[in-house]
Structure formats: C-alpha cells, structure tokens
C-alpha cells in the first residue's frame, strides 16, 4: 500500500481511497495505456486484479497483491516498476498543441 | 483495457504482412511474380491476359492510363487494385500508394483467414472461402518476390513493383535518412511523421538547418508542427527565442516564448529529461523532451505545476511521486 503516485513515462497511477461505481473486469494482465505503435504500458499481477471503468476518463485498478508495470518497447523503454497492492486511478499525460490550440494525449 | 480477440495464426499472418511492408530491400523476380498473378486467373477459370508489361512505378503514363481505363470499365477483377493505383496517383498522394500496393487485397485476406478459423455458428466456411484464401496466397507470393500493383486492361496485364517504405513506431511514413517511399529506379517521396515534404525542406529539417521563419512559411499546420518538433530541444528553443523563466525542484525547465512563430502570441513550453532502457536492458544517456503547456498555466511561472496539470493532478501529488521511470 502506498499513498504516493507512481509514474511510468506518460502514465500515472494515483492512489485513491474510494472508487465510484463502474464496470468491473478482472484479469491478471491488462493494457493500462494503449499505444497504436504497440508500445503499451501493461500491468501484470500473479492474481486477478480489478479494472473499474466509470467512463473513458475515469478508470481505476484495484490490486489485491503486488504487480509489475511494464512498458512494451524493445529499445528506449521506461524501466519496469513494482506496484504495491492498493487502488489507483489511471491518469494519462496531455500536452498543448500551440498551432491547433488543443490538448492531446502524450504517447511514449 | 484491451485483449486480442483474434487467433494466434491470424496474428502471425499480420506479422508476416507487416514484415513484407517494412522490408528494407527485395530481389524482384518478375517471372515468379507474373506467374503467381496469372495463376489467380486459372483459379477462377478466367483466360490469362495475352501480354504482360512491367512498369517501374505507378507514375508511368502507360500504367496510369491502364489503371484509369480499368477503373472506368468497372472490371470486377482488376477494379480494386486499379482503383487504388489510380486514386493514389490522381490524388498525388504517394502516401496512399505506399500502402495500396497489393495491400487492399490483404486486408480482406486477414479478415477471411480469421473468419475461417473462427466462423459464426451455422455459417461454416465453404469452397468459395477456400478459393479466396488460395487467391490471397498467390498474391502474397507475388508480393514476396516484389510485385506491388496489377491492372488488366485490353488483355494486357500491367504490373508495378512494390515500393520500399519506411515507417516509424506509430506506423506513419517516416525517415530521417532516406525517402520513406521509393520505387527502385522510380519516384521517391520524403516523409516525416506521416506528412510529405519536398526533398529540400525535408533535408533542411533533418539537418537541423531550418529557421523559424522558414517553418512559418509552411502552409500546412501539421507540417509546421512536425518541422519544429523535429528540431533538437536546444535548437528548437533557440529558434523560438525561448527564455527560461523557472527551474523546478524535479528539474523541469519552464520557457516563455514571446511572439511564438510570428503569431504575436506568447506560448510556454517545459523541458525535461528521461532515461530509457536500451535494447540490451542497460540505461541509455538521458534524452531531452519539449512539451508545450497551456498558456494560462505557463504564465504562472511554475515548472512543476505545469507537469502536474499535464497529468491532471495536484502539484503536491506530482512532487510526492517517488517511483518514476
């Protein structure tokens, strides 16, 4: 259990105490940040963990046991991180595009 | 949260097709490619064309005329490929051309292949499905030995070799060292992050020699963004006359850019570095990045706040982050 956020590149797992109601799926492995290039951030746990999807912008994971966060990239990949049991909100980094004046998700 | 919902053998087929598309070179075997394509006629009991003509690229007039003619005639067999070739040429879009070689057929090949593995209940594949797979397999053989496009017109089969294409890790046409699309002995096209550039501009960008005013002369905003983003962070900040206004406790630099690209507007950008693991598992040298931030956040002059806002978290949360990679 940690009370500090965990960051892997453009992905952040922010510990939370409560989770709103949402659709729950259980799995041992899931992509927590998708990349069209296949360089996704993947969370793996030895036991099933829950993904709670409230809506597109509100997705949480609940780990009963520790897991590992991996960046699926051959070269120039972010280091693996061990994730303590707990509940986390998934946050993605966004950057500003000055020509278009829009925010766009950072993809690493 | 995603899970693959197709078979491993279909995934293997897709991988095989990707390797073909991304190959660095190939030995063109015209005889084998021609025979493979002609066998598709045999498969459907169609008469083979009387003549076969090879072209160096899809921009040769004779091929273009045939493609247009076959398309107009609505030839069931060749219209798909001819239509693609003609569209690619008429739109002046080499980008389309790069992936519309025999690939149009392969999209269907993949769908059909997967369907035959996992058909709907009560709709088992029949002999027509099998025939389509054989047809696709013949086209794959032709592509493996270098065929790219084929059009039949007035009993003449026109064939063009496949172009060599280079793509980045987001599957966009991209190369900083060579044309991203080229036909051996034929036309070449230069791309960065999926956008085409003429050779002169492409060279200036990759050589870090483009100036801010030259960037501003690029009409297309996507291309402008790419041109500036291709510059090294130090070169980009120099070109933009950026002024550092804050360095955060975690090392983030915040820059103010007055009159950004002659727009009269002030923009803000953060500069940060990341250490990646390389192929062998060892750490590489730190790599620098520039990201723009919303002006209303940048104007506060707090570099680490900009990072926090980019993640939609509080500055306290950002500063409390210990596990990072």
Short mmCIF file of N, CA and C in Angstrom, two decimals, chain A:
data_model
loop_
_atom_site.label_atom_id
_atom_site.label_comp_id
_atom_site.label_asym_id
_atom_site.label_seq_id
_atom_site.Cartn_x
_atom_site.Cartn_y
_atom_site.Cartn_z
N UNK A 1 0.85 -1.20 0.00
CA UNK A 1 0.00 0.00 0.00
C UNK A 1 0.88 1.24 0.00
N UNK A 2 0.63 2.13 -0.92
CA UNK A 2 1.39 3.39 -0.98
C UNK A 2 0.41 4.55 -1.08
N UNK A 3 0.81 5.70 -0.62
CA UNK A 3 -0.05 6.87 -0.78
C UNK A 3 0.57 7.84 -1.78
N UNK A 4 1.62 7.36 -2.46
CA UNK A 4 2.30 8.25 -3.41
C UNK A 4 2.03 7.81 -4.85
N UNK A 5 1.81 8.77 -5.75
CA UNK A 5 1.60 8.41 -7.16
C UNK A 5 2.82 7.71 -7.76
N UNK A 6 2.59 6.94 -8.77
CA UNK A 6 3.65 6.21 -9.46
C UNK A 6 3.59 6.62 -10.93
N UNK A 7 4.78 6.96 -11.50
CA UNK A 7 4.77 7.41 -12.91
C UNK A 7 5.68 6.55 -13.77
N UNK A 8 5.14 6.15 -14.89
CA UNK A 8 5.96 5.48 -15.91
C UNK A 8 5.75 6.26 -17.21
N UNK A 9 6.69 7.14 -17.52
CA UNK A 9 6.57 7.97 -18.72
C UNK A 9 5.31 8.81 -18.69
N UNK A 10 4.46 8.60 -19.66
CA UNK A 10 3.25 9.41 -19.79
C UNK A 10 2.07 8.85 -19.01
N UNK A 11 2.33 7.83 -18.20
CA UNK A 11 1.26 7.18 -17.43
C UNK A 11 1.48 7.41 -15.94
N UNK A 12 0.40 7.73 -15.25
CA UNK A 12 0.48 7.94 -13.81
C UNK A 12 -0.56 7.09 -13.11
N UNK A 13 -0.16 6.42 -12.03
CA UNK A 13 -1.12 5.71 -11.19
C UNK A 13 -1.22 6.49 -9.88
N UNK A 14 -2.39 7.02 -9.62
CA UNK A 14 -2.60 7.87 -8.44
C UNK A 14 -3.42 7.10 -7.40
N UNK A 15 -2.84 6.85 -6.21
CA UNK A 15 -3.59 6.11 -5.18
C UNK A 15 -4.87 6.85 -4.79
N UNK A 16 -5.93 6.10 -4.59
CA UNK A 16 -7.21 6.69 -4.17
C UNK A 16 -7.80 5.83 -3.05
N UNK A 17 -8.65 6.46 -2.23
CA UNK A 17 -9.32 5.72 -1.14
C UNK A 17 -10.64 5.13 -1.60
N UNK A 18 -11.31 5.85 -2.47
CA UNK A 18 -12.64 5.42 -2.90
C UNK A 18 -12.73 5.39 -4.42
N UNK A 19 -13.59 4.51 -4.89
CA UNK A 19 -13.80 4.38 -6.34
C UNK A 19 -15.29 4.51 -6.63
N UNK A 20 -15.66 5.35 -7.60
CA UNK A 20 -17.09 5.42 -7.95
C UNK A 20 -17.55 4.10 -8.56
N UNK A 21 -18.84 3.95 -8.69
CA UNK A 21 -19.37 2.73 -9.31
C UNK A 21 -19.01 2.69 -10.78
N UNK A 22 -18.69 1.51 -11.24
CA UNK A 22 -18.35 1.38 -12.66
C UNK A 22 -18.36 -0.07 -13.08
N UNK A 23 -18.05 -0.29 -14.34
CA UNK A 23 -18.00 -1.66 -14.86
C UNK A 23 -16.70 -2.31 -14.39
N UNK A 24 -16.82 -3.48 -13.82
CA UNK A 24 -15.64 -4.15 -13.24
C UNK A 24 -15.26 -5.35 -14.09
N UNK A 25 -13.98 -5.39 -14.45
CA UNK A 25 -13.45 -6.59 -15.10
C UNK A 25 -12.29 -7.11 -14.25
N UNK A 26 -12.05 -8.41 -14.33
CA UNK A 26 -10.96 -9.00 -13.54
C UNK A 26 -10.00 -9.72 -14.48
N UNK A 27 -8.73 -9.50 -14.26
CA UNK A 27 -7.74 -10.12 -15.12
C UNK A 27 -6.37 -10.11 -14.43
N UNK A 28 -5.46 -10.90 -14.98
CA UNK A 28 -4.09 -10.92 -14.45
C UNK A 28 -3.18 -9.99 -15.23
N UNK A 29 -3.63 -9.57 -16.40
CA UNK A 29 -2.82 -8.68 -17.24
C UNK A 29 -3.73 -7.75 -18.03
N UNK A 30 -3.37 -6.50 -18.08
CA UNK A 30 -4.19 -5.55 -18.85
C UNK A 30 -3.34 -4.38 -19.32
N UNK A 31 -3.70 -3.86 -20.49
CA UNK A 31 -3.05 -2.65 -21.00
C UNK A 31 -3.66 -1.47 -20.26
N UNK A 32 -2.83 -0.70 -19.60
CA UNK A 32 -3.36 0.46 -18.88
C UNK A 32 -3.13 1.76 -19.66
N UNK A 33 -2.25 1.73 -20.63
CA UNK A 33 -2.15 2.86 -21.56
C UNK A 33 -1.84 2.28 -22.93
N UNK A 34 -2.79 2.47 -23.82
CA UNK A 34 -2.67 1.88 -25.15
C UNK A 34 -1.84 2.77 -26.06
N UNK A 35 -1.07 2.14 -26.92
CA UNK A 35 -0.35 2.88 -27.94
C UNK A 35 -0.56 2.18 -29.26
N UNK A 36 -0.92 2.97 -30.31
CA UNK A 36 -1.13 2.38 -31.64
C UNK A 36 0.12 1.66 -32.12
N UNK A 37 1.26 2.14 -31.65
CA UNK A 37 2.52 1.55 -32.09
C UNK A 37 2.81 0.23 -31.39
N UNK A 38 1.95 -0.14 -30.43
CA UNK A 38 2.19 -1.38 -29.69
C UNK A 38 3.05 -1.17 -28.46
N UNK A 39 3.50 0.07 -28.22
CA UNK A 39 4.35 0.34 -27.06
C UNK A 39 3.48 0.67 -25.85
N UNK A 40 2.65 -0.28 -25.51
CA UNK A 40 1.68 -0.01 -24.45
C UNK A 40 2.31 -0.18 -23.07
N UNK A 41 1.64 0.38 -22.08
CA UNK A 41 2.02 0.18 -20.68
C UNK A 41 1.10 -0.92 -20.14
N UNK A 42 1.70 -1.98 -19.64
CA UNK A 42 0.92 -3.16 -19.27
C UNK A 42 1.11 -3.47 -17.78
N UNK A 43 0.01 -3.75 -17.11
CA UNK A 43 0.06 -4.12 -15.70
C UNK A 43 -0.17 -5.62 -15.58
N UNK A 44 0.73 -6.30 -14.89
CA UNK A 44 0.62 -7.74 -14.68
C UNK A 44 0.62 -8.04 -13.19
N UNK A 45 -0.22 -8.97 -12.79
CA UNK A 45 -0.28 -9.40 -11.39
C UNK A 45 -0.34 -10.92 -11.34
N UNK A 46 0.24 -11.54 -10.32
CA UNK A 46 0.12 -13.00 -10.21
C UNK A 46 -1.32 -13.44 -9.94
N UNK A 47 -2.10 -12.58 -9.27
CA UNK A 47 -3.52 -12.89 -9.04
C UNK A 47 -4.38 -11.86 -9.78
N UNK A 48 -5.62 -12.24 -10.01
CA UNK A 48 -6.53 -11.32 -10.69
C UNK A 48 -6.58 -9.96 -9.99
N UNK A 49 -6.58 -8.90 -10.79
CA UNK A 49 -6.85 -7.57 -10.23
C UNK A 49 -8.06 -7.00 -10.95
N UNK A 50 -8.64 -5.97 -10.36
CA UNK A 50 -9.87 -5.40 -10.93
C UNK A 50 -9.57 -4.13 -11.71
N UNK A 51 -10.27 -3.98 -12.80
CA UNK A 51 -10.28 -2.72 -13.52
C UNK A 51 -11.69 -2.17 -13.40
N UNK A 52 -11.80 -0.97 -12.89
CA UNK A 52 -13.12 -0.36 -12.72
C UNK A 52 -13.21 0.81 -13.70
N UNK A 53 -14.10 0.68 -14.66
CA UNK A 53 -14.26 1.72 -15.68
C UNK A 53 -15.55 2.48 -15.43
N UNK A 54 -15.41 3.72 -15.01
CA UNK A 54 -16.58 4.58 -14.78
C UNK A 54 -16.97 5.20 -16.13
N UNK A 55 -15.99 5.81 -16.78
CA UNK A 55 -16.13 6.28 -18.15
C UNK A 55 -14.72 6.38 -18.73
N UNK A 56 -14.62 6.89 -19.94
CA UNK A 56 -13.32 6.92 -20.63
C UNK A 56 -12.23 7.62 -19.80
N UNK A 57 -12.62 8.66 -19.08
CA UNK A 57 -11.63 9.44 -18.33
C UNK A 57 -11.49 9.01 -16.88
N UNK A 58 -12.27 8.06 -16.47
CA UNK A 58 -12.24 7.63 -15.07
C UNK A 58 -12.10 6.11 -15.00
N UNK A 59 -10.85 5.68 -15.02
CA UNK A 59 -10.55 4.25 -14.98
C UNK A 59 -9.64 4.00 -13.78
N UNK A 60 -9.96 2.96 -13.03
CA UNK A 60 -9.21 2.64 -11.81
C UNK A 60 -8.76 1.18 -11.86
N UNK A 61 -7.70 0.88 -11.13
CA UNK A 61 -7.31 -0.53 -10.96
C UNK A 61 -7.20 -0.81 -9.46
N UNK A 62 -7.62 -2.00 -9.06
CA UNK A 62 -7.54 -2.40 -7.65
C UNK A 62 -6.73 -3.69 -7.58
N UNK A 63 -5.58 -3.61 -6.93
CA UNK A 63 -4.68 -4.77 -6.83
C UNK A 63 -4.73 -5.34 -5.41
N UNK A 64 -5.02 -6.62 -5.32
CA UNK A 64 -5.02 -7.28 -4.01
C UNK A 64 -3.58 -7.70 -3.64
N UNK A 65 -2.80 -7.99 -4.69
CA UNK A 65 -1.39 -8.33 -4.48
C UNK A 65 -0.54 -7.39 -5.34
N UNK A 66 0.75 -7.42 -5.07
CA UNK A 66 1.63 -6.54 -5.85
C UNK A 66 1.68 -6.94 -7.31
N UNK A 67 1.97 -5.96 -8.17
CA UNK A 67 2.05 -6.23 -9.61
C UNK A 67 3.27 -5.55 -10.21
N UNK A 68 3.39 -5.69 -11.51
CA UNK A 68 4.51 -5.08 -12.22
C UNK A 68 3.97 -4.29 -13.41
N UNK A 69 4.47 -3.06 -13.56
CA UNK A 69 4.08 -2.21 -14.68
C UNK A 69 5.22 -2.23 -15.70
N UNK A 70 4.88 -2.62 -16.92
CA UNK A 70 5.90 -2.77 -17.96
C UNK A 70 5.58 -1.89 -19.15
N UNK A 71 6.62 -1.31 -19.74
CA UNK A 71 6.47 -0.54 -20.97
C UNK A 71 6.90 -1.45 -22.10
N UNK A 72 5.94 -1.81 -22.97
CA UNK A 72 6.23 -2.80 -24.02
C UNK A 72 6.94 -2.16 -25.19
N UNK A 73 8.23 -2.02 -25.06
CA UNK A 73 9.01 -1.43 -26.14
C UNK A 73 10.37 -2.10 -26.13
N UNK A 74 10.91 -2.34 -27.30
CA UNK A 74 12.19 -3.04 -27.38
C UNK A 74 13.32 -2.14 -26.89
N UNK A 75 13.44 -1.01 -27.55
CA UNK A 75 14.51 -0.06 -27.18
C UNK A 75 13.84 1.20 -26.64
N UNK A 76 14.63 1.97 -25.88
CA UNK A 76 14.11 3.21 -25.30
C UNK A 76 12.80 2.98 -24.56
N UNK A 77 12.81 2.04 -23.64
CA UNK A 77 11.59 1.79 -22.87
C UNK A 77 11.80 2.26 -21.44
N UNK A 78 10.69 2.62 -20.82
CA UNK A 78 10.76 3.02 -19.42
C UNK A 78 10.99 1.78 -18.56
N UNK A 79 11.71 1.97 -17.47
CA UNK A 79 12.03 0.85 -16.59
C UNK A 79 10.76 0.27 -15.96
N UNK A 80 10.79 -1.04 -15.71
CA UNK A 80 9.66 -1.71 -15.04
C UNK A 80 9.50 -1.15 -13.62
N UNK A 81 8.27 -1.09 -13.18
CA UNK A 81 8.03 -0.61 -11.81
C UNK A 81 7.19 -1.62 -11.05
N UNK A 82 7.52 -1.83 -9.79
CA UNK A 82 6.70 -2.70 -8.96
C UNK A 82 5.57 -1.88 -8.36
N UNK A 83 4.38 -2.41 -8.46
CA UNK A 83 3.21 -1.68 -7.98
C UNK A 83 2.68 -2.36 -6.72
N UNK A 84 2.60 -1.61 -5.65
CA UNK A 84 2.12 -2.17 -4.38
C UNK A 84 0.62 -2.42 -4.44
N UNK A 85 0.10 -3.37 -3.63
CA UNK A 85 -1.35 -3.57 -3.59
C UNK A 85 -2.04 -2.25 -3.23
N UNK A 86 -3.23 -2.06 -3.76
CA UNK A 86 -3.97 -0.82 -3.49
C UNK A 86 -4.86 -0.47 -4.65
N UNK A 87 -5.50 0.68 -4.54
CA UNK A 87 -6.40 1.14 -5.60
C UNK A 87 -5.83 2.42 -6.20
N UNK A 88 -5.80 2.46 -7.51
CA UNK A 88 -5.17 3.58 -8.20
C UNK A 88 -6.08 4.10 -9.31
N UNK A 89 -6.03 5.40 -9.49
CA UNK A 89 -6.70 5.99 -10.65
C UNK A 89 -5.65 6.12 -11.77
N UNK A 90 -6.03 5.78 -12.97
CA UNK A 90 -5.11 5.86 -14.11
C UNK A 90 -5.19 7.24 -14.73
N UNK A 91 -4.05 7.89 -14.85
CA UNK A 91 -4.00 9.22 -15.45
C UNK A 91 -3.03 9.21 -16.63
N UNK A 92 -3.39 9.89 -17.69
CA UNK A 92 -2.53 9.98 -18.86
C UNK A 92 -2.08 11.43 -19.05
N UNK A 93 -0.84 11.58 -19.49
CA UNK A 93 -0.31 12.94 -19.66
C UNK A 93 -0.85 13.56 -20.95
N UNK A 94 -1.15 14.85 -20.89
CA UNK A 94 -1.59 15.58 -22.07
C UNK A 94 -0.67 16.77 -22.31
N UNK A 95 -0.50 17.10 -23.56
CA UNK A 95 0.31 18.28 -23.89
C UNK A 95 -0.50 19.22 -24.77
N UNK A 96 -0.08 20.48 -24.76
CA UNK A 96 -0.77 21.52 -25.52
C UNK A 96 -0.19 21.60 -26.93
N UNK A 97 -1.03 21.73 -27.91
CA UNK A 97 -0.59 21.90 -29.30
C UNK A 97 -0.84 23.35 -29.70
N UNK A 98 0.22 24.16 -29.71
CA UNK A 98 0.00 25.61 -29.89
C UNK A 98 -0.60 26.01 -31.22
N UNK A 99 -0.31 25.27 -32.29
CA UNK A 99 -0.89 25.66 -33.59
C UNK A 99 -2.39 25.38 -33.61
N UNK A 100 -2.76 24.21 -33.08
CA UNK A 100 -4.19 23.84 -33.10
C UNK A 100 -4.93 24.35 -31.87
N UNK A 101 -4.18 24.74 -30.84
CA UNK A 101 -4.74 25.19 -29.55
C UNK A 101 -5.65 24.12 -28.93
N UNK A 102 -5.14 22.91 -28.92
CA UNK A 102 -5.87 21.81 -28.30
C UNK A 102 -4.93 21.03 -27.39
N UNK A 103 -5.51 20.23 -26.50
CA UNK A 103 -4.71 19.32 -25.68
C UNK A 103 -4.75 17.96 -26.34
N UNK A 104 -3.64 17.26 -26.30
CA UNK A 104 -3.56 15.94 -26.92
C UNK A 104 -2.76 15.02 -26.02
N UNK A 105 -3.19 13.76 -25.95
CA UNK A 105 -2.50 12.82 -25.07
C UNK A 105 -1.07 12.57 -25.55
N UNK A 106 -0.15 12.59 -24.61
CA UNK A 106 1.25 12.29 -24.92
C UNK A 106 1.38 10.78 -25.13
N UNK A 107 2.07 10.41 -26.16
CA UNK A 107 2.29 8.98 -26.42
C UNK A 107 3.78 8.71 -26.37
N UNK A 108 4.16 7.79 -25.50
CA UNK A 108 5.59 7.44 -25.46
C UNK A 108 5.78 5.98 -25.81
#
